[in-house]
Amino acid sequence: MTDVVAADIDRSGLDTKDQRRRAIIGSSVGTIIEWYDFTLYGLASALVFAPLFFPGAGSLAGTLGAFATFAVGFGARPIGGLIFAHFGDRIGRKATLLTTLLMMGLATTLIGLLPTGETIGIWAPILLIVLRLFQGAGAGAEFAGAMTMASESAPTKNRAFVAGFPGSAVYVGMALATCCFALVSLMPSDLFLAWGWRIPFVASIAIVAFALYFRLRVKETAAFEAAERKGEVTSAPLVEAVRTHWRILLPGMALFVFALPWVYVVQTYSLNYTTGTLSVDPTHALIGLVIAELLTIPVTLLCGRLADRIGRKPVLMTAAIFGVVFAFPMFLLFNTENSWLVGLSLILGLAVIQGGTIGVSAAMLAELFPTRMRWSGIAISREIPAALVGGTAPLVATALVAATGGSPWLVAGYLVALSLIGIIGIRFLPETLRRGVDASALQD
């Protein structure tokens, strides 16, 4: 490596490996808080928001209302994701990620302090929706930015593995939220509904402080600073991404049309279905979900290792094909109402599909978009499908099961159709194994 390149890369005085480590930790801890917050909301939507914020609406209407507020956050995700992606590609990764972290954490804490419908009437769901919009806007930018920072800080030879760390952090956040919610759900039901459910939401502020400490220690990525010095930063990264990379954006969105609904059906809707429509013990269902989330962490890293050896597309394609094959068996296992089989179904639904896509897709998209529009390209690819079919998945699933008198087979068919779209999208994405990401490629 020449002295000029070395100066470009090691501009902070830190050892390159030290900067990489900080970038991975910084991106991962922010992802933990993002998915802690989002998972809490999903669990509360499935278990408590209907009676608390939609009293008198009836069981089905209340559940639909609660899941509708869940979906509202996803409507805000592409808006927040695209706005913050613009600034992330214009002014840098670090400052923008600090802002999104604070937005997410404060919104979640305030949700835990909201009065219920019995106290302030219609203002309760209105305020819930407002805070959900802020939560969604922050989340829409947070994970795309974390994917960008981790991927830009990784060497080419193991980028999918490194990108798997913020991907794995998703499930750390999910498991942490589910554990907290499972513990408070052991309280007597009247105390749980009165104030117990609020504890995990208010505790979010402590996790934000922890994440903020690590994120403040992260330097700007070498790839962005090199692009800035060379005058390659564009004033309209979103517009340029759409204009010059639409052939990547379309199949990239198709990939997430498959991947995102699966996680929200398994993570959120399955609790409502197995404990409401069916009679699985809620605590057993939550324990099964925690185990599934914890097992997804090593699977994500292993899939990253595999993608760094054989390519991104084979791993992604295997996950999408599994989605086609497993959709109907998943509900067959649910319908046994056997806690062990329900847990097995949750494990397969999360570990195989999400473990095979979340980190690998991060590396692939980072390698497909240049630095000046990387965050924007990832945000467009991920957050538009998140709004259209991700956050709406529990709502759609609830409506489909209600329309068939409690039968889940339309939901299974819906997941099969989305998985087929994912297969088509992956087919048209170029393989990016061994491809660099601008300046970071020089570090290898």
Tab-separated table of C-alpha atoms in Angstrom:
chain	number	residue	atom	x	y	z
A	1	MET	CA	0.000	0.000	0.000
A	2	THR	CA	1.448	3.387	-0.912
A	3	ASP	CA	1.973	6.201	1.591
A	4	VAL	CA	-0.731	8.242	-0.119
A	5	VAL	CA	-3.253	5.448	0.211
A	6	ALA	CA	-2.206	4.819	3.794
A	7	ALA	CA	-2.749	8.499	4.587
A	8	ASP	CA	-6.165	8.346	2.985
A	9	ILE	CA	-7.163	5.302	4.994
A	10	ASP	CA	-5.575	5.882	8.385
A	11	ARG	CA	-6.559	9.529	8.684
A	12	SER	CA	-7.561	9.275	12.370
A	13	GLY	CA	-4.313	8.043	13.881
A	14	LEU	CA	-6.051	4.833	14.898
A	15	ASP	CA	-4.847	1.413	13.876
A	16	THR	CA	-6.956	0.219	10.945
A	17	LYS	CA	-8.108	-2.877	12.832
A	18	ASP	CA	-9.058	-0.737	15.820
A	19	GLN	CA	-11.195	1.508	13.618
A	20	ARG	CA	-12.861	-1.519	12.045
A	21	ARG	CA	-13.622	-2.941	15.466
A	22	ARG	CA	-15.127	0.332	16.638
A	23	ALA	CA	-17.194	0.662	13.477
A	24	ILE	CA	-18.578	-2.860	13.871
A	25	ILE	CA	-19.397	-2.330	17.551
A	26	GLY	CA	-20.837	1.133	16.938
A	27	SER	CA	-23.082	-0.015	14.115
A	28	SER	CA	-24.148	-3.118	16.023
A	29	VAL	CA	-25.147	-1.456	19.304
A	30	GLY	CA	-27.349	0.997	17.429
A	31	THR	CA	-28.992	-1.900	15.670
A	32	ILE	CA	-29.640	-3.560	19.038
A	33	ILE	CA	-31.604	-0.557	20.286
A	34	GLU	CA	-33.465	-0.222	16.980
A	35	TRP	CA	-34.722	-3.786	17.074
A	36	TYR	CA	-35.267	-3.802	20.810
A	37	ASP	CA	-37.617	-0.864	20.259
A	38	PHE	CA	-39.314	-2.295	17.184
A	39	THR	CA	-39.750	-5.734	18.727
A	40	LEU	CA	-41.253	-4.283	21.879
A	41	TYR	CA	-43.844	-2.479	19.814
A	42	GLY	CA	-44.667	-5.617	17.849
A	43	LEU	CA	-45.064	-7.714	20.998
A	44	ALA	CA	-47.219	-5.067	22.636
A	45	SER	CA	-49.307	-4.823	19.459
A	46	ALA	CA	-49.946	-8.547	19.610
A	47	LEU	CA	-50.632	-8.775	23.341
A	48	VAL	CA	-51.666	-5.497	25.036
A	49	PHE	CA	-52.307	-2.504	22.773
A	50	ALA	CA	-55.765	-3.654	21.639
A	51	PRO	CA	-57.449	-3.519	25.088
A	52	LEU	CA	-55.419	-0.533	26.320
A	53	PHE	CA	-55.550	1.850	23.379
A	54	PHE	CA	-58.660	0.585	21.561
A	55	PRO	CA	-61.068	-0.197	24.436
A	56	GLY	CA	-64.591	-1.097	23.421
A	57	ALA	CA	-63.613	-1.838	19.839
A	58	GLY	CA	-64.103	-5.593	20.190
A	59	SER	CA	-61.493	-8.330	19.952
A	60	LEU	CA	-60.970	-8.420	16.175
A	61	ALA	CA	-61.329	-4.664	15.631
A	62	GLY	CA	-58.979	-3.947	18.520
A	63	THR	CA	-56.360	-6.355	17.184
A	64	LEU	CA	-56.650	-4.869	13.700
A	65	GLY	CA	-56.299	-1.391	15.193
A	66	ALA	CA	-53.208	-2.388	17.166
A	67	PHE	CA	-51.579	-4.001	14.134
A	68	ALA	CA	-52.527	-0.953	12.050
A	69	THR	CA	-50.469	1.245	14.383
A	70	PHE	CA	-47.667	-1.301	14.004
A	71	ALA	CA	-47.917	-0.894	10.212
A	72	VAL	CA	-47.936	2.916	10.492
A	73	GLY	CA	-44.327	2.812	11.659
A	74	PHE	CA	-43.396	1.082	8.449
A	75	GLY	CA	-45.137	3.784	6.456
A	76	ALA	CA	-42.736	6.226	8.096
A	77	ARG	CA	-39.721	4.000	7.507
A	78	PRO	CA	-39.098	4.843	3.850
A	79	ILE	CA	-39.691	8.545	4.530
A	80	GLY	CA	-37.244	8.646	7.420
A	81	GLY	CA	-34.931	6.201	5.692
A	82	LEU	CA	-34.684	8.276	2.533
A	83	ILE	CA	-34.388	11.613	4.343
A	84	PHE	CA	-31.602	10.418	6.613
A	85	ALA	CA	-29.940	8.463	3.810
A	86	HIS	CA	-29.663	11.744	1.904
A	87	PHE	CA	-27.789	13.314	4.815
A	88	GLY	CA	-25.793	10.149	5.472
A	89	ASP	CA	-24.477	10.271	1.907
A	90	ARG	CA	-24.040	14.061	2.025
A	91	ILE	CA	-22.525	14.837	5.434
A	92	GLY	CA	-21.348	11.464	6.693
A	93	ARG	CA	-22.367	8.251	8.408
A	94	LYS	CA	-21.500	9.049	12.034
A	95	ALA	CA	-23.500	12.232	12.672
A	96	THR	CA	-26.567	10.874	10.934
A	97	LEU	CA	-26.503	7.615	12.873
A	98	LEU	CA	-26.269	9.498	16.162
A	99	THR	CA	-29.455	11.379	15.270
A	100	THR	CA	-31.400	8.266	14.297
A	101	LEU	CA	-30.345	6.487	17.493
A	102	LEU	CA	-31.684	9.284	19.683
A	103	MET	CA	-34.932	9.529	17.711
A	104	MET	CA	-35.637	5.824	18.073
A	105	GLY	CA	-34.828	5.616	21.768
A	106	LEU	CA	-36.731	8.690	22.901
A	107	ALA	CA	-39.859	7.717	20.954
A	108	THR	CA	-39.852	4.255	22.530
A	109	THR	CA	-39.392	5.617	26.044
A	110	LEU	CA	-42.295	8.023	25.594
A	111	ILE	CA	-44.558	5.191	24.382
A	112	GLY	CA	-44.008	3.575	27.777
A	113	LEU	CA	-45.275	6.752	29.460
A	114	LEU	CA	-48.448	7.226	27.378
A	115	PRO	CA	-51.864	7.357	29.075
A	116	THR	CA	-54.312	4.709	27.825
A	117	GLY	CA	-57.641	5.045	26.047
A	118	GLU	CA	-59.595	4.874	29.309
A	119	THR	CA	-57.707	7.950	30.563
A	120	ILE	CA	-57.582	10.312	27.570
A	121	GLY	CA	-59.867	8.636	25.040
A	122	ILE	CA	-59.110	9.100	21.340
A	123	TRP	CA	-55.886	10.978	22.132
A	124	ALA	CA	-54.303	7.733	23.353
A	125	PRO	CA	-54.170	6.002	19.931
A	126	ILE	CA	-53.366	9.341	18.246
A	127	LEU	CA	-50.310	9.906	20.434
A	128	LEU	CA	-49.346	6.266	20.025
A	129	ILE	CA	-49.399	6.700	16.256
A	130	VAL	CA	-47.360	9.944	16.419
A	131	LEU	CA	-44.634	8.294	18.476
A	132	ARG	CA	-44.746	5.249	16.239
A	133	LEU	CA	-44.128	7.550	13.250
A	134	PHE	CA	-41.002	8.967	14.897
A	135	GLN	CA	-39.892	5.470	15.842
A	136	GLY	CA	-40.417	4.282	12.286
A	137	ALA	CA	-38.606	7.244	10.737
A	138	GLY	CA	-35.554	6.626	12.913
A	139	ALA	CA	-35.592	2.890	12.281
A	140	GLY	CA	-35.876	3.400	8.527
A	141	ALA	CA	-32.510	5.098	8.474
A	142	GLU	CA	-30.782	3.296	11.351
A	143	PHE	CA	-30.346	-0.174	9.921
A	144	ALA	CA	-29.489	0.976	6.396
A	145	GLY	CA	-26.847	3.234	7.934
A	146	ALA	CA	-25.508	0.447	10.145
A	147	MET	CA	-25.271	-1.837	7.115
A	148	THR	CA	-23.403	0.896	5.262
A	149	MET	CA	-20.940	1.618	8.056
A	150	ALA	CA	-20.151	-2.028	8.799
A	151	SER	CA	-19.754	-2.969	5.145
A	152	GLU	CA	-17.520	0.008	4.376
A	153	SER	CA	-15.329	-0.899	7.342
A	154	ALA	CA	-14.913	-4.560	6.360
A	155	PRO	CA	-12.218	-6.143	4.205
A	156	THR	CA	-13.416	-7.629	0.930
A	157	LYS	CA	-12.466	-11.185	1.867
A	158	ASN	CA	-14.910	-11.379	4.785
A	159	ARG	CA	-17.382	-8.544	4.212
A	160	ALA	CA	-20.515	-10.725	4.450
A	161	PHE	CA	-19.271	-12.119	7.758
A	162	VAL	CA	-18.568	-8.644	9.171
A	163	ALA	CA	-21.892	-7.328	7.857
A	164	GLY	CA	-23.457	-10.191	9.766
A	165	PHE	CA	-22.600	-8.496	13.070
A	166	PRO	CA	-25.175	-5.687	12.780
A	167	GLY	CA	-27.414	-8.327	11.207
A	168	SER	CA	-26.930	-10.531	14.267
A	169	ALA	CA	-27.444	-7.518	16.499
A	170	VAL	CA	-31.008	-7.412	15.159
A	171	TYR	CA	-31.668	-10.646	17.022
A	172	VAL	CA	-29.817	-9.532	20.120
A	173	GLY	CA	-32.244	-6.619	20.258
A	174	MET	CA	-35.200	-8.877	19.472
A	175	ALA	CA	-34.203	-11.438	22.093
A	176	LEU	CA	-33.574	-8.745	24.695
A	177	ALA	CA	-36.999	-7.214	24.064
A	178	THR	CA	-38.726	-10.594	24.050
A	179	CYS	CA	-37.006	-11.641	27.280
A	180	CYS	CA	-38.010	-8.400	28.984
A	181	PHE	CA	-41.583	-8.737	27.758
A	182	ALA	CA	-41.719	-12.417	28.747
A	183	LEU	CA	-40.552	-11.569	32.268
A	184	VAL	CA	-43.087	-8.801	32.822
A	185	SER	CA	-45.823	-10.991	31.301
A	186	LEU	CA	-45.348	-13.347	34.272
A	187	MET	CA	-46.883	-10.676	36.480
A	188	PRO	CA	-50.561	-11.002	37.423
A	189	SER	CA	-52.544	-10.001	34.334
A	190	ASP	CA	-54.165	-6.958	35.963
A	191	LEU	CA	-50.792	-5.545	37.039
A	192	PHE	CA	-49.238	-6.389	33.675
A	193	LEU	CA	-51.944	-4.467	31.809
A	194	ALA	CA	-51.959	-1.637	34.338
A	195	TRP	CA	-48.224	-0.827	34.326
A	196	GLY	CA	-46.024	-3.906	33.864
A	197	TRP	CA	-45.945	-3.666	30.068
A	198	ARG	CA	-44.465	-0.168	30.366
A	199	ILE	CA	-41.237	-1.286	32.064
A	200	PRO	CA	-39.405	-2.556	28.933
A	201	PHE	CA	-40.358	0.612	27.018
A	202	VAL	CA	-39.090	3.009	29.683
A	203	ALA	CA	-35.926	0.910	30.078
A	204	SER	CA	-35.093	1.765	26.478
A	205	ILE	CA	-33.487	5.011	27.646
A	206	ALA	CA	-30.757	3.066	29.468
A	207	ILE	CA	-29.951	1.027	26.365
A	208	VAL	CA	-29.795	4.236	24.314
A	209	ALA	CA	-27.208	5.676	26.707
A	210	PHE	CA	-25.149	2.493	26.390
A	211	ALA	CA	-25.345	2.560	22.574
A	212	LEU	CA	-24.572	6.275	22.436
A	213	TYR	CA	-21.331	5.758	24.354
A	214	PHE	CA	-20.034	3.314	21.747
A	215	ARG	CA	-21.312	5.221	18.742
A	216	LEU	CA	-19.593	8.443	19.838
A	217	ARG	CA	-16.281	6.549	19.729
A	218	VAL	CA	-16.680	5.617	16.063
A	219	LYS	CA	-14.827	7.637	13.416
A	220	GLU	CA	-16.203	8.420	9.987
A	221	THR	CA	-15.601	5.602	7.495
A	222	ALA	CA	-12.530	5.765	5.285
A	223	ALA	CA	-14.641	5.178	2.181
A	224	PHE	CA	-16.808	8.245	2.820
A	225	GLU	CA	-13.905	10.508	3.761
A	226	ALA	CA	-11.978	9.445	0.661
A	227	ALA	CA	-15.015	10.184	-1.523
A	228	GLU	CA	-15.407	13.565	0.190
A	229	ARG	CA	-11.776	14.508	-0.386
A	230	LYS	CA	-12.018	13.544	-4.039
A	231	GLY	CA	-15.142	15.654	-4.518
A	232	GLU	CA	-17.292	12.613	-5.333
A	233	VAL	CA	-20.029	13.378	-2.793
A	234	THR	CA	-23.185	14.287	-4.696
A	235	SER	CA	-25.823	16.831	-3.706
A	236	ALA	CA	-28.691	14.510	-4.660
A	237	PRO	CA	-27.675	10.916	-3.868
A	238	LEU	CA	-31.248	9.573	-3.915
A	239	VAL	CA	-31.954	10.982	-7.346
A	240	GLU	CA	-28.667	9.687	-8.695
A	241	ALA	CA	-29.267	6.232	-7.239
A	242	VAL	CA	-32.654	5.966	-8.955
A	243	ARG	CA	-31.363	7.418	-12.215
A	244	THR	CA	-28.188	5.372	-12.546
A	245	HIS	CA	-28.852	2.182	-10.551
A	246	TRP	CA	-32.533	1.368	-11.070
A	247	ARG	CA	-31.578	-2.027	-12.509
A	248	ILE	CA	-30.088	-2.837	-9.097
A	249	LEU	CA	-32.839	-1.190	-7.057
A	250	LEU	CA	-35.705	-3.206	-8.552
A	251	PRO	CA	-34.315	-6.698	-7.860
A	252	GLY	CA	-32.952	-5.413	-4.528
A	253	MET	CA	-36.476	-4.420	-3.506
A	254	ALA	CA	-37.759	-7.807	-4.693
A	255	LEU	CA	-35.253	-9.477	-2.342
A	256	PHE	CA	-36.693	-7.591	0.632
A	257	VAL	CA	-40.276	-8.173	-0.519
A	258	PHE	CA	-39.459	-11.785	0.343
A	259	ALA	CA	-37.273	-11.380	3.430
A	260	LEU	CA	-39.063	-8.731	5.497
A	261	PRO	CA	-42.632	-10.131	5.698
A	262	TRP	CA	-41.278	-13.437	6.953
A	263	VAL	CA	-39.680	-11.869	10.010
A	264	TYR	CA	-42.839	-9.959	10.948
A	265	VAL	CA	-45.140	-12.913	10.438
A	266	VAL	CA	-42.894	-15.109	12.587
A	267	GLN	CA	-41.894	-12.427	15.088
A	268	THR	CA	-45.200	-10.620	15.553
A	269	TYR	CA	-48.213	-12.307	13.989
A	270	SER	CA	-47.310	-15.837	15.108
A	271	LEU	CA	-47.730	-14.810	18.760
A	272	ASN	CA	-51.212	-13.531	18.120
A	273	TYR	CA	-52.135	-16.591	16.059
A	274	THR	CA	-50.729	-19.260	18.366
A	275	THR	CA	-51.974	-17.683	21.602
A	276	GLY	CA	-55.205	-16.106	20.309
A	277	THR	CA	-56.628	-18.125	17.434
A	278	LEU	CA	-54.990	-21.239	18.898
A	279	SER	CA	-54.428	-22.049	22.564
A	280	VAL	CA	-50.650	-22.168	22.961
A	281	ASP	CA	-49.457	-20.873	26.328
A	282	PRO	CA	-48.218	-17.264	25.790
A	283	THR	CA	-45.147	-17.801	27.970
A	284	HIS	CA	-44.183	-20.926	26.020
A	285	ALA	CA	-44.609	-19.040	22.748
A	286	LEU	CA	-42.398	-16.197	23.978
A	287	ILE	CA	-39.729	-18.630	25.193
A	288	GLY	CA	-39.763	-20.372	21.813
A	289	LEU	CA	-39.361	-17.019	20.109
A	290	VAL	CA	-36.395	-16.063	22.300
A	291	ILE	CA	-34.664	-19.360	21.469
A	292	ALA	CA	-35.332	-18.794	17.759
A	293	GLU	CA	-33.855	-15.289	17.961
A	294	LEU	CA	-30.754	-16.449	19.823
A	295	LEU	CA	-30.112	-19.267	17.345
A	296	THR	CA	-30.459	-16.836	14.437
A	297	ILE	CA	-27.359	-14.989	15.667
A	298	PRO	CA	-24.794	-17.758	14.943
A	299	VAL	CA	-26.676	-18.800	11.790
A	300	THR	CA	-26.346	-15.240	10.444
A	301	LEU	CA	-22.585	-15.249	11.011
A	302	LEU	CA	-22.189	-18.744	9.557
A	303	CYS	CA	-24.145	-17.740	6.457
A	304	GLY	CA	-21.868	-14.708	6.128
A	305	ARG	CA	-18.825	-16.996	6.223
A	306	LEU	CA	-20.409	-19.216	3.601
A	307	ALA	CA	-21.292	-16.243	1.372
A	308	ASP	CA	-17.663	-15.069	1.564
A	309	ARG	CA	-16.597	-18.459	0.193
A	310	ILE	CA	-19.194	-19.484	-2.393
A	311	GLY	CA	-20.897	-16.170	-3.195
A	312	ARG	CA	-23.822	-14.059	-2.069
A	313	LYS	CA	-26.441	-15.331	-4.512
A	314	PRO	CA	-26.350	-19.061	-3.624
A	315	VAL	CA	-26.969	-18.289	0.064
A	316	LEU	CA	-29.765	-15.811	-0.652
A	317	MET	CA	-31.391	-18.138	-3.194
A	318	THR	CA	-31.362	-21.055	-0.737
A	319	ALA	CA	-33.165	-18.928	1.854
A	320	ALA	CA	-35.815	-17.831	-0.658
A	321	ILE	CA	-36.431	-21.392	-1.858
A	322	PHE	CA	-36.797	-22.471	1.759
A	323	GLY	CA	-39.447	-19.767	2.150
A	324	VAL	CA	-41.470	-21.365	-0.651
A	325	VAL	CA	-41.093	-24.844	0.815
A	326	PHE	CA	-41.629	-24.035	4.490
A	327	ALA	CA	-44.641	-21.667	4.497
A	328	PHE	CA	-47.345	-24.353	4.726
A	329	PRO	CA	-45.423	-26.706	7.070
A	330	MET	CA	-44.859	-23.771	9.445
A	331	PHE	CA	-48.584	-23.382	10.023
A	332	LEU	CA	-49.061	-27.139	10.212
A	333	LEU	CA	-46.606	-27.137	13.110
A	334	PHE	CA	-48.399	-24.177	14.708
A	335	ASN	CA	-51.730	-25.971	14.438
A	336	THR	CA	-50.505	-28.911	16.519
A	337	GLU	CA	-50.601	-26.494	19.499
A	338	ASN	CA	-47.659	-28.435	20.856
A	339	SER	CA	-45.231	-25.971	22.440
A	340	TRP	CA	-42.156	-27.892	21.262
A	341	LEU	CA	-43.330	-28.049	17.643
A	342	VAL	CA	-44.389	-24.420	17.707
A	343	GLY	CA	-40.899	-23.556	18.959
A	344	LEU	CA	-39.304	-25.620	16.185
A	345	SER	CA	-41.381	-23.780	13.616
A	346	LEU	CA	-40.337	-20.412	15.014
A	347	ILE	CA	-36.674	-21.453	14.949
A	348	LEU	CA	-36.801	-22.559	11.309
A	349	GLY	CA	-38.775	-19.512	10.210
A	350	LEU	CA	-36.262	-17.104	11.697
A	351	ALA	CA	-32.904	-18.880	11.671
A	352	VAL	CA	-32.966	-20.190	8.106
A	353	ILE	CA	-34.654	-17.322	6.287
A	354	GLN	CA	-33.404	-14.331	8.255
A	355	GLY	CA	-30.040	-15.874	9.051
A	356	GLY	CA	-29.514	-16.510	5.369
A	357	THR	CA	-30.466	-13.026	4.199
A	358	ILE	CA	-29.852	-10.229	6.664
A	359	GLY	CA	-26.048	-10.043	6.723
A	360	VAL	CA	-25.472	-11.382	3.220
A	361	SER	CA	-27.855	-8.846	1.666
A	362	ALA	CA	-26.066	-6.030	3.525
A	363	ALA	CA	-22.708	-6.965	2.029
A	364	MET	CA	-24.141	-7.483	-1.437
A	365	LEU	CA	-25.931	-4.131	-1.598
A	366	ALA	CA	-22.902	-2.294	-0.216
A	367	GLU	CA	-20.842	-3.809	-3.023
A	368	LEU	CA	-23.417	-2.842	-5.661
A	369	PHE	CA	-23.678	0.884	-4.849
A	370	PRO	CA	-20.774	3.381	-4.921
A	371	THR	CA	-19.918	5.341	-1.771
A	372	ARG	CA	-21.614	8.567	-2.858
A	373	MET	CA	-25.031	6.850	-2.948
A	374	ARG	CA	-24.507	3.667	-0.909
A	375	TRP	CA	-26.720	4.532	2.059
A	376	SER	CA	-29.412	5.848	-0.286
A	377	GLY	CA	-29.354	2.729	-2.450
A	378	ILE	CA	-29.607	0.413	0.545
A	379	ALA	CA	-32.421	2.495	2.084
A	380	ILE	CA	-34.466	2.497	-1.126
A	381	SER	CA	-33.994	-1.237	-1.612
A	382	ARG	CA	-34.973	-2.096	1.936
A	383	GLU	CA	-37.379	0.505	3.275
A	384	ILE	CA	-39.906	0.740	0.450
A	385	PRO	CA	-40.647	-3.020	0.708
A	386	ALA	CA	-40.634	-2.613	4.507
A	387	ALA	CA	-43.517	-0.144	4.197
A	388	LEU	CA	-45.456	-2.023	1.514
A	389	VAL	CA	-45.248	-5.638	2.683
A	390	GLY	CA	-43.118	-5.721	5.852
A	391	GLY	CA	-45.032	-3.754	8.436
A	392	THR	CA	-48.365	-4.640	6.872
A	393	ALA	CA	-47.692	-8.407	7.109
A	394	PRO	CA	-49.299	-8.919	10.570
A	395	LEU	CA	-52.303	-6.821	9.515
A	396	VAL	CA	-52.704	-8.745	6.257
A	397	ALA	CA	-52.270	-12.067	8.063
A	398	THR	CA	-54.908	-11.139	10.657
A	399	ALA	CA	-57.382	-10.149	7.940
A	400	LEU	CA	-56.727	-13.303	5.883
A	401	VAL	CA	-57.211	-15.608	8.868
A	402	ALA	CA	-60.383	-13.758	9.876
A	403	ALA	CA	-61.748	-14.000	6.322
A	404	THR	CA	-61.323	-17.781	6.345
A	405	GLY	CA	-62.777	-18.362	9.806
A	406	GLY	CA	-59.448	-19.031	11.508
A	407	SER	CA	-57.691	-20.930	8.717
A	408	PRO	CA	-54.046	-19.879	8.119
A	409	TRP	CA	-53.621	-21.247	4.587
A	410	LEU	CA	-54.119	-17.945	2.778
A	411	VAL	CA	-51.315	-16.525	4.911
A	412	ALA	CA	-49.080	-19.432	3.922
A	413	GLY	CA	-49.941	-18.843	0.268
A	414	TYR	CA	-49.138	-15.156	0.695
A	415	LEU	CA	-45.675	-16.022	2.055
A	416	VAL	CA	-45.087	-18.423	-0.840
A	417	ALA	CA	-45.954	-15.712	-3.373
A	418	LEU	CA	-43.604	-13.200	-1.712
A	419	SER	CA	-40.822	-15.800	-1.588
A	420	LEU	CA	-41.225	-16.413	-5.325
A	421	ILE	CA	-40.827	-12.674	-5.927
A	422	GLY	CA	-37.632	-12.863	-3.895
A	423	ILE	CA	-36.317	-15.704	-6.051
A	424	ILE	CA	-36.904	-13.626	-9.180
A	425	GLY	CA	-35.159	-10.606	-7.659
A	426	ILE	CA	-32.130	-12.599	-6.515
A	427	ARG	CA	-31.891	-14.147	-9.980
A	428	PHE	CA	-31.409	-10.693	-11.536
A	429	LEU	CA	-28.905	-9.377	-8.988
A	430	PRO	CA	-25.256	-9.655	-10.058
A	431	GLU	CA	-22.879	-11.704	-7.943
A	432	THR	CA	-20.531	-9.433	-5.946
A	433	LEU	CA	-18.136	-11.895	-4.336
A	434	ARG	CA	-14.641	-10.331	-4.050
A	435	ARG	CA	-15.919	-6.915	-5.161
A	436	GLY	CA	-14.567	-3.960	-3.140
A	437	VAL	CA	-16.349	-0.892	-1.795
A	438	ASP	CA	-14.164	1.964	-3.018
A	439	ALA	CA	-11.649	3.139	-0.418
A	440	SER	CA	-12.258	0.259	1.975
A	441	ALA	CA	-11.143	-2.158	-0.696
A	442	LEU	CA	-7.665	-0.654	-0.379
A	443	GLN	CA	-7.439	-1.823	3.221
A	444	ASP	CA	-7.448	-5.516	2.357
